mmCIF file of C-alpha atoms in Angstrom:
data_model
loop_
_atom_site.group_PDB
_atom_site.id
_atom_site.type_symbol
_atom_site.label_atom_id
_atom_site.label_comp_id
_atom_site.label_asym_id
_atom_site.label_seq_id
_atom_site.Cartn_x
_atom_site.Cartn_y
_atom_site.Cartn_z
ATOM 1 C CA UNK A 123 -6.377 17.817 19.507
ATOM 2 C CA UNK A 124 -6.928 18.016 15.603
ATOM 3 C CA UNK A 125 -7.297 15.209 13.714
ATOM 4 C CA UNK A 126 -4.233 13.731 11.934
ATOM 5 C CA UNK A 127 -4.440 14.504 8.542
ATOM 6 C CA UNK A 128 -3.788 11.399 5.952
ATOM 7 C CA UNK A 129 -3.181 11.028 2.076
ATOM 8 C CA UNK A 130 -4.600 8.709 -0.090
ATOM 9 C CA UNK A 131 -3.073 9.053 -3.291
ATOM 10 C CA UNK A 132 -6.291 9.406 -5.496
ATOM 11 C CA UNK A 133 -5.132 8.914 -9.037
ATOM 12 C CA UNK A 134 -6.675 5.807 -9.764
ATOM 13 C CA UNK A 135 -8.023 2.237 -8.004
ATOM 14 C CA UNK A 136 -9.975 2.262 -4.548
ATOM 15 C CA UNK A 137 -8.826 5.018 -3.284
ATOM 16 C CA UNK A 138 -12.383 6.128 -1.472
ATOM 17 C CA UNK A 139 -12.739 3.378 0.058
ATOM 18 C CA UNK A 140 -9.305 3.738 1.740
ATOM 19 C CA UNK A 141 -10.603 7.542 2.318
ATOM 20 C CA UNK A 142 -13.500 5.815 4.267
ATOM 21 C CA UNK A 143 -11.820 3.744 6.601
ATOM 22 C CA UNK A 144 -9.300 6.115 7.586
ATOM 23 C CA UNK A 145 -12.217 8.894 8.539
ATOM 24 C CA UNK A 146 -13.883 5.577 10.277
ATOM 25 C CA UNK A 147 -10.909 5.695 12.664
ATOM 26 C CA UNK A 148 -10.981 9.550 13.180
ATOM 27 C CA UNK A 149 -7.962 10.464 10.429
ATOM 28 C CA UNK A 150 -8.775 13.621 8.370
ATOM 29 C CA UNK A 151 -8.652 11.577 5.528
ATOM 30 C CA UNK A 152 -7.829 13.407 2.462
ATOM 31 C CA UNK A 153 -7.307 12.722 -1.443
ATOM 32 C CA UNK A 154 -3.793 13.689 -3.037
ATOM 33 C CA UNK A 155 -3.395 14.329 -6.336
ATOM 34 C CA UNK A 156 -1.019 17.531 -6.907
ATOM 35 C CA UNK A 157 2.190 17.723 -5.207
ATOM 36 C CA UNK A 158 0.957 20.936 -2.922
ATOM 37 C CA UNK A 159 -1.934 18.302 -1.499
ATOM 38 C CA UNK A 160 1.147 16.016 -0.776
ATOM 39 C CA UNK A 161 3.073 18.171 1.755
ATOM 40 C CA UNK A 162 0.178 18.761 3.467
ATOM 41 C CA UNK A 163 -0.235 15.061 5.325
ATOM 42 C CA UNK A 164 1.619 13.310 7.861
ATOM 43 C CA UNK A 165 1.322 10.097 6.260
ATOM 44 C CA UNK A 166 -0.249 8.306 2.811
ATOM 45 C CA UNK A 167 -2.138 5.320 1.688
ATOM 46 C CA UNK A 168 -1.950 4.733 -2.085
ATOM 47 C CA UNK A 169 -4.238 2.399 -2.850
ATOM 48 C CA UNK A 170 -5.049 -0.814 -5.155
ATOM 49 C CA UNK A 171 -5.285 -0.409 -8.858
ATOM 50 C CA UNK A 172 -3.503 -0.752 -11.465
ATOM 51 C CA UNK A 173 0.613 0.061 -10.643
ATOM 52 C CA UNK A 174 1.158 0.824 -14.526
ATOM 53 C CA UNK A 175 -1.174 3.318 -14.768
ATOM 54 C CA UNK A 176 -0.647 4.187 -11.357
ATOM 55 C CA UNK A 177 2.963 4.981 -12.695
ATOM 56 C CA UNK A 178 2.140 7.201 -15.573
ATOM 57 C CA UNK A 179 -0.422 9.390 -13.938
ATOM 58 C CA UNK A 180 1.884 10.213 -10.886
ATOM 59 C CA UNK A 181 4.569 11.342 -13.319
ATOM 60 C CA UNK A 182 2.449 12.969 -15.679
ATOM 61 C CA UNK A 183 0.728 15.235 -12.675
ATOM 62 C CA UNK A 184 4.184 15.761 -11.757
ATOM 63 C CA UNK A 185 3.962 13.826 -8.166
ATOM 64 C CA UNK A 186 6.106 11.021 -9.159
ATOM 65 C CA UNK A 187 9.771 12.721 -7.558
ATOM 66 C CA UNK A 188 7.707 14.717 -4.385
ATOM 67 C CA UNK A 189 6.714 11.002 -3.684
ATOM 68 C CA UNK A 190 10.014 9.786 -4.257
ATOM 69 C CA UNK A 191 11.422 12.541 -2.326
ATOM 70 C CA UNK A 192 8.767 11.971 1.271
ATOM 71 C CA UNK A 193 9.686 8.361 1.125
ATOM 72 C CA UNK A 194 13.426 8.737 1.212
ATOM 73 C CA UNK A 195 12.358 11.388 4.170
ATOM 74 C CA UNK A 196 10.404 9.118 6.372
ATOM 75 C CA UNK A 197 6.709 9.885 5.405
ATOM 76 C CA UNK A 198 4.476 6.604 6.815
ATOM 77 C CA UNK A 199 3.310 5.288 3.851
ATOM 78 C CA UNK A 200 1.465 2.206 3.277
ATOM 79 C CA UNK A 201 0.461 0.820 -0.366
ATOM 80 C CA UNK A 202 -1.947 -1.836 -0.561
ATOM 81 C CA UNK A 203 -1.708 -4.400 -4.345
ATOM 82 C CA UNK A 204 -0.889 -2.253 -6.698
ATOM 83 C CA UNK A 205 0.605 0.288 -3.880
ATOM 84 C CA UNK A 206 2.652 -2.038 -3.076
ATOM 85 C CA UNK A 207 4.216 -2.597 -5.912
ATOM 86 C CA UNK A 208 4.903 1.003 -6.451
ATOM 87 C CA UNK A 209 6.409 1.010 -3.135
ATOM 88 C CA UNK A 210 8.881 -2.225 -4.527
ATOM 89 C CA UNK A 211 12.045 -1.103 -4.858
ATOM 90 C CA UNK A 212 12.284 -3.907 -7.785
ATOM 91 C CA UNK A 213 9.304 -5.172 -9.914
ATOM 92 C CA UNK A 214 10.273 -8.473 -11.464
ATOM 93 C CA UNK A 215 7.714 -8.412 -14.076
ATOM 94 C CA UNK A 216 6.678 -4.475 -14.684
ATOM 95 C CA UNK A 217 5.666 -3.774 -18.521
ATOM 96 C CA UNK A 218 7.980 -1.646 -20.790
ATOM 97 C CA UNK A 219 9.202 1.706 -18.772
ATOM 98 C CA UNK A 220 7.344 0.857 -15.592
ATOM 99 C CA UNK A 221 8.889 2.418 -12.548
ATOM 100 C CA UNK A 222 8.500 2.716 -8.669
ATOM 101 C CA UNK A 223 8.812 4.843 -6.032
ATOM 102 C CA UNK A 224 10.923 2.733 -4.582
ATOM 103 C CA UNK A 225 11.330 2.922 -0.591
ATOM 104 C CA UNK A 226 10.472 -0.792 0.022
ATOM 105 C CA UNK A 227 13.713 -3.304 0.023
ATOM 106 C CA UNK A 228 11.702 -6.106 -2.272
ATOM 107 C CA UNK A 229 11.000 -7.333 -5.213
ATOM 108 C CA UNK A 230 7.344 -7.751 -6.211
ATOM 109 C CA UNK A 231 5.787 -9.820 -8.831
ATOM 110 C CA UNK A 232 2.340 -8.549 -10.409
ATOM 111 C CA UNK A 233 -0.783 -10.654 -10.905
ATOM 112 C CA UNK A 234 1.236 -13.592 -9.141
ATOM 113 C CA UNK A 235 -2.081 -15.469 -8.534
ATOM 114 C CA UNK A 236 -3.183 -14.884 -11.654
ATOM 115 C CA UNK A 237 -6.143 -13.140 -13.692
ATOM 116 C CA UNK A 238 -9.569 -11.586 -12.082
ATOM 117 C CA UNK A 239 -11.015 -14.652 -12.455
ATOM 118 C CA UNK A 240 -8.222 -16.027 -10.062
ATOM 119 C CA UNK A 241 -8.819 -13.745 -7.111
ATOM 120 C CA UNK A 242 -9.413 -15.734 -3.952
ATOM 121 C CA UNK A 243 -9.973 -14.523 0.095
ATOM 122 C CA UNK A 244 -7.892 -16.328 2.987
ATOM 123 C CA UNK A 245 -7.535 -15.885 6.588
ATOM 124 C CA UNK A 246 -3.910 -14.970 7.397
ATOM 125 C CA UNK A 247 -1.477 -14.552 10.792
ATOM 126 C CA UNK A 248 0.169 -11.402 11.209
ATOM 127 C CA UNK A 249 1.037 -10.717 14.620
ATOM 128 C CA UNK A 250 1.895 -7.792 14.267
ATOM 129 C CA UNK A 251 -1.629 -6.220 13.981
ATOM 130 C CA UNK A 252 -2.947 -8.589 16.610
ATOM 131 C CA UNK A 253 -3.958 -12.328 17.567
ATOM 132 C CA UNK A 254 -6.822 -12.933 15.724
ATOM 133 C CA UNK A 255 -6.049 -14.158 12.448
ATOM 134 C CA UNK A 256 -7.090 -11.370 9.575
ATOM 135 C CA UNK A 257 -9.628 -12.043 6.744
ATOM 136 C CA UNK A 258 -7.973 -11.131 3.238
ATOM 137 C CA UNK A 259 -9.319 -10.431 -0.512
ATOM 138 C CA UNK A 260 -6.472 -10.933 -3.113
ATOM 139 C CA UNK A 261 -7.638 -9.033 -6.094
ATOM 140 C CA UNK A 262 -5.030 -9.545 -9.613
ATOM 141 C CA UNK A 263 -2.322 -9.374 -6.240
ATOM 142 C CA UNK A 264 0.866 -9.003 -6.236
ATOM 143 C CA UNK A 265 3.911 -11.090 -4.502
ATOM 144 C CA UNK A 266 6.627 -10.308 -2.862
ATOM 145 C CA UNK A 267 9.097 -12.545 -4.317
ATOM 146 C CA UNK A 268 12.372 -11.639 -2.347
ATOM 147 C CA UNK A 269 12.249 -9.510 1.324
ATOM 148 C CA UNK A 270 15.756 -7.651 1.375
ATOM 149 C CA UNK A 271 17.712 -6.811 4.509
ATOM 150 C CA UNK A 272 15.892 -3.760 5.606
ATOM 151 C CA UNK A 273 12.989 -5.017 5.093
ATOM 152 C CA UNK A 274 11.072 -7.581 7.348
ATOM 153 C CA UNK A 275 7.836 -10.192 6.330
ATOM 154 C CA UNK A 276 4.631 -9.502 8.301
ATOM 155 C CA UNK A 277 2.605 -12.391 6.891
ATOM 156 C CA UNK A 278 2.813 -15.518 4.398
ATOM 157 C CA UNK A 279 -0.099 -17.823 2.416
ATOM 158 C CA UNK A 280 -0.078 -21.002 3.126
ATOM 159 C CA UNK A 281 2.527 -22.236 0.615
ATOM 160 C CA UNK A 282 4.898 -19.546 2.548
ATOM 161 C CA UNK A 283 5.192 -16.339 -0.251
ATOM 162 C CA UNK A 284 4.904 -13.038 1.783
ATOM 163 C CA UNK A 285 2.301 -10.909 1.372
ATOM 164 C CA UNK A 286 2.982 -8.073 3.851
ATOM 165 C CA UNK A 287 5.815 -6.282 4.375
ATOM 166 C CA UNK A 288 7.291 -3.413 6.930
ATOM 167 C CA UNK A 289 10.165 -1.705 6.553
ATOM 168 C CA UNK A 290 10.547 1.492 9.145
ATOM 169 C CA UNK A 291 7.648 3.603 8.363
ATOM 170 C CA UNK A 292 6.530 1.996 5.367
ATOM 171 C CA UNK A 293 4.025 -0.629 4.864
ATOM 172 C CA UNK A 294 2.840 -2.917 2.377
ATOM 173 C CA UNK A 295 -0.245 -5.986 1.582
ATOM 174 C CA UNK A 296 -0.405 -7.753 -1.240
ATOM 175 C CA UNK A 297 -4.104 -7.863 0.027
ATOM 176 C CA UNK A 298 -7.418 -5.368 0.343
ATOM 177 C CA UNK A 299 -7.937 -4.972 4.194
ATOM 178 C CA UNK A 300 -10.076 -1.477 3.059
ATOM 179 C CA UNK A 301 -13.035 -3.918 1.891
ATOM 180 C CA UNK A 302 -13.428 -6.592 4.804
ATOM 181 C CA UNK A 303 -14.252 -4.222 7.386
ATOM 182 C CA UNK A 304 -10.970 -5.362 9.286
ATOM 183 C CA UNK A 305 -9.651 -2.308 10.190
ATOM 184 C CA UNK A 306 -6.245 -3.551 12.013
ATOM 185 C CA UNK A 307 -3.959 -2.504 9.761
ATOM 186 C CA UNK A 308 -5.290 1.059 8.893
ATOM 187 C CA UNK A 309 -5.313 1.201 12.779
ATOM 188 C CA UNK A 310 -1.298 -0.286 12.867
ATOM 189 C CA UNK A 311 -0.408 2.304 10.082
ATOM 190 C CA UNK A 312 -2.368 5.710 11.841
ATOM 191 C CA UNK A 313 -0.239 4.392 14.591
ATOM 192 C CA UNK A 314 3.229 5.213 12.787
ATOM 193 C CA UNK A 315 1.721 8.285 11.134
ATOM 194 C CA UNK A 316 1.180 9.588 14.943
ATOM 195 C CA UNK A 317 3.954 8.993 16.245
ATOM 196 C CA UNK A 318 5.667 11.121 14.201
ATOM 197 C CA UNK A 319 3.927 14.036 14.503
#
């Protein structure tokens, strides 16, 4: 059986190292950056950076609506920090003409912990991926400030904001699982992305 081919939208942020893990777990693993490379996958990561500039580039290489338009039609997807956010169907604090792709009933702060400087690593629970609780790197994260109706929390911090959320076949972590070698939830998403193929 072929692999099952994967996006990672490749614009900008850590999007090889999302490339990496997903080949780790036998996904054909590929980057997207035109809408053509888009119809090709079954599902797509996009990746931590930064969700302004994230933003701009996907609507100036013209893969702003295609994206748009595979969310509304099911397409796994899972964004990770700034991913998330441009999953948000509501950023609270986006600069001047920021948009989203929408998909995700939240609304997501940026930078809610803060600067660089402010980045910290916790161990979480999220059943959902498994017992064990999981290592995670904030990086500049985001939060999710309010979880909407369709959409459910997968895991809090300690002073209870979520910082993963699920709704149907998308995914999203305030968090960097692609750098701690904790591949659970790469592992929980290939599982959605197969089982609609």
């Amino acid at each position: 059986m072929p692999a099952t081919r994967v996006g990672v939208l490749a614009l900008q942020g850590d999007f090889r190292e999302h490339i990496a893990v997903l080949r780790g777990l036998g996904a054909d693993a590929v980057p997207v950056r035109r809408p053509e490379e888009l119809s090709e996958v079954a599902g797509l990561v996009i990746p931590g950076g930064e969700s302004s500039v994230m933003d701009k580039l996907s609507r100036a290489f013209g893969l702003a609506e295609p994206l748009k338009e595979a969310i509304a039609g099911g397409l796994p997807v899972y964004g990770t920090c700034a991913g998330l956010i441009m999953l948000a169907d509501r950023i609270v604090d986006g600069i001047a003409g920021q948009q989203s792709l929408g998909g995700l009933d939240v609304a997501v702060r940026r930078n809610a912990f803060g600067s660089q400087v402010d980045s910290f690593e916790t161990d979480l629970d999220i059943p959902a991926v498994g017992a064990e609780p999981m290592h995670a790197v904030f990086i500049r994260a985001p939060i999710v400030e309010t979880v909407g109706e369709r959409a459910t929390a997968l895991a809090r911090v300690d002073d209870g904001r979520v910082v993963a959320v699920e709704q149907g076949n998308l995914l999203g972590t305030s968090f960097h699982p692609e750098i701690t070698g904790d591949t659970r939830f790469h592992e929980y998403f290939l599982a959605k992305v197969r089982s609609r193929v």
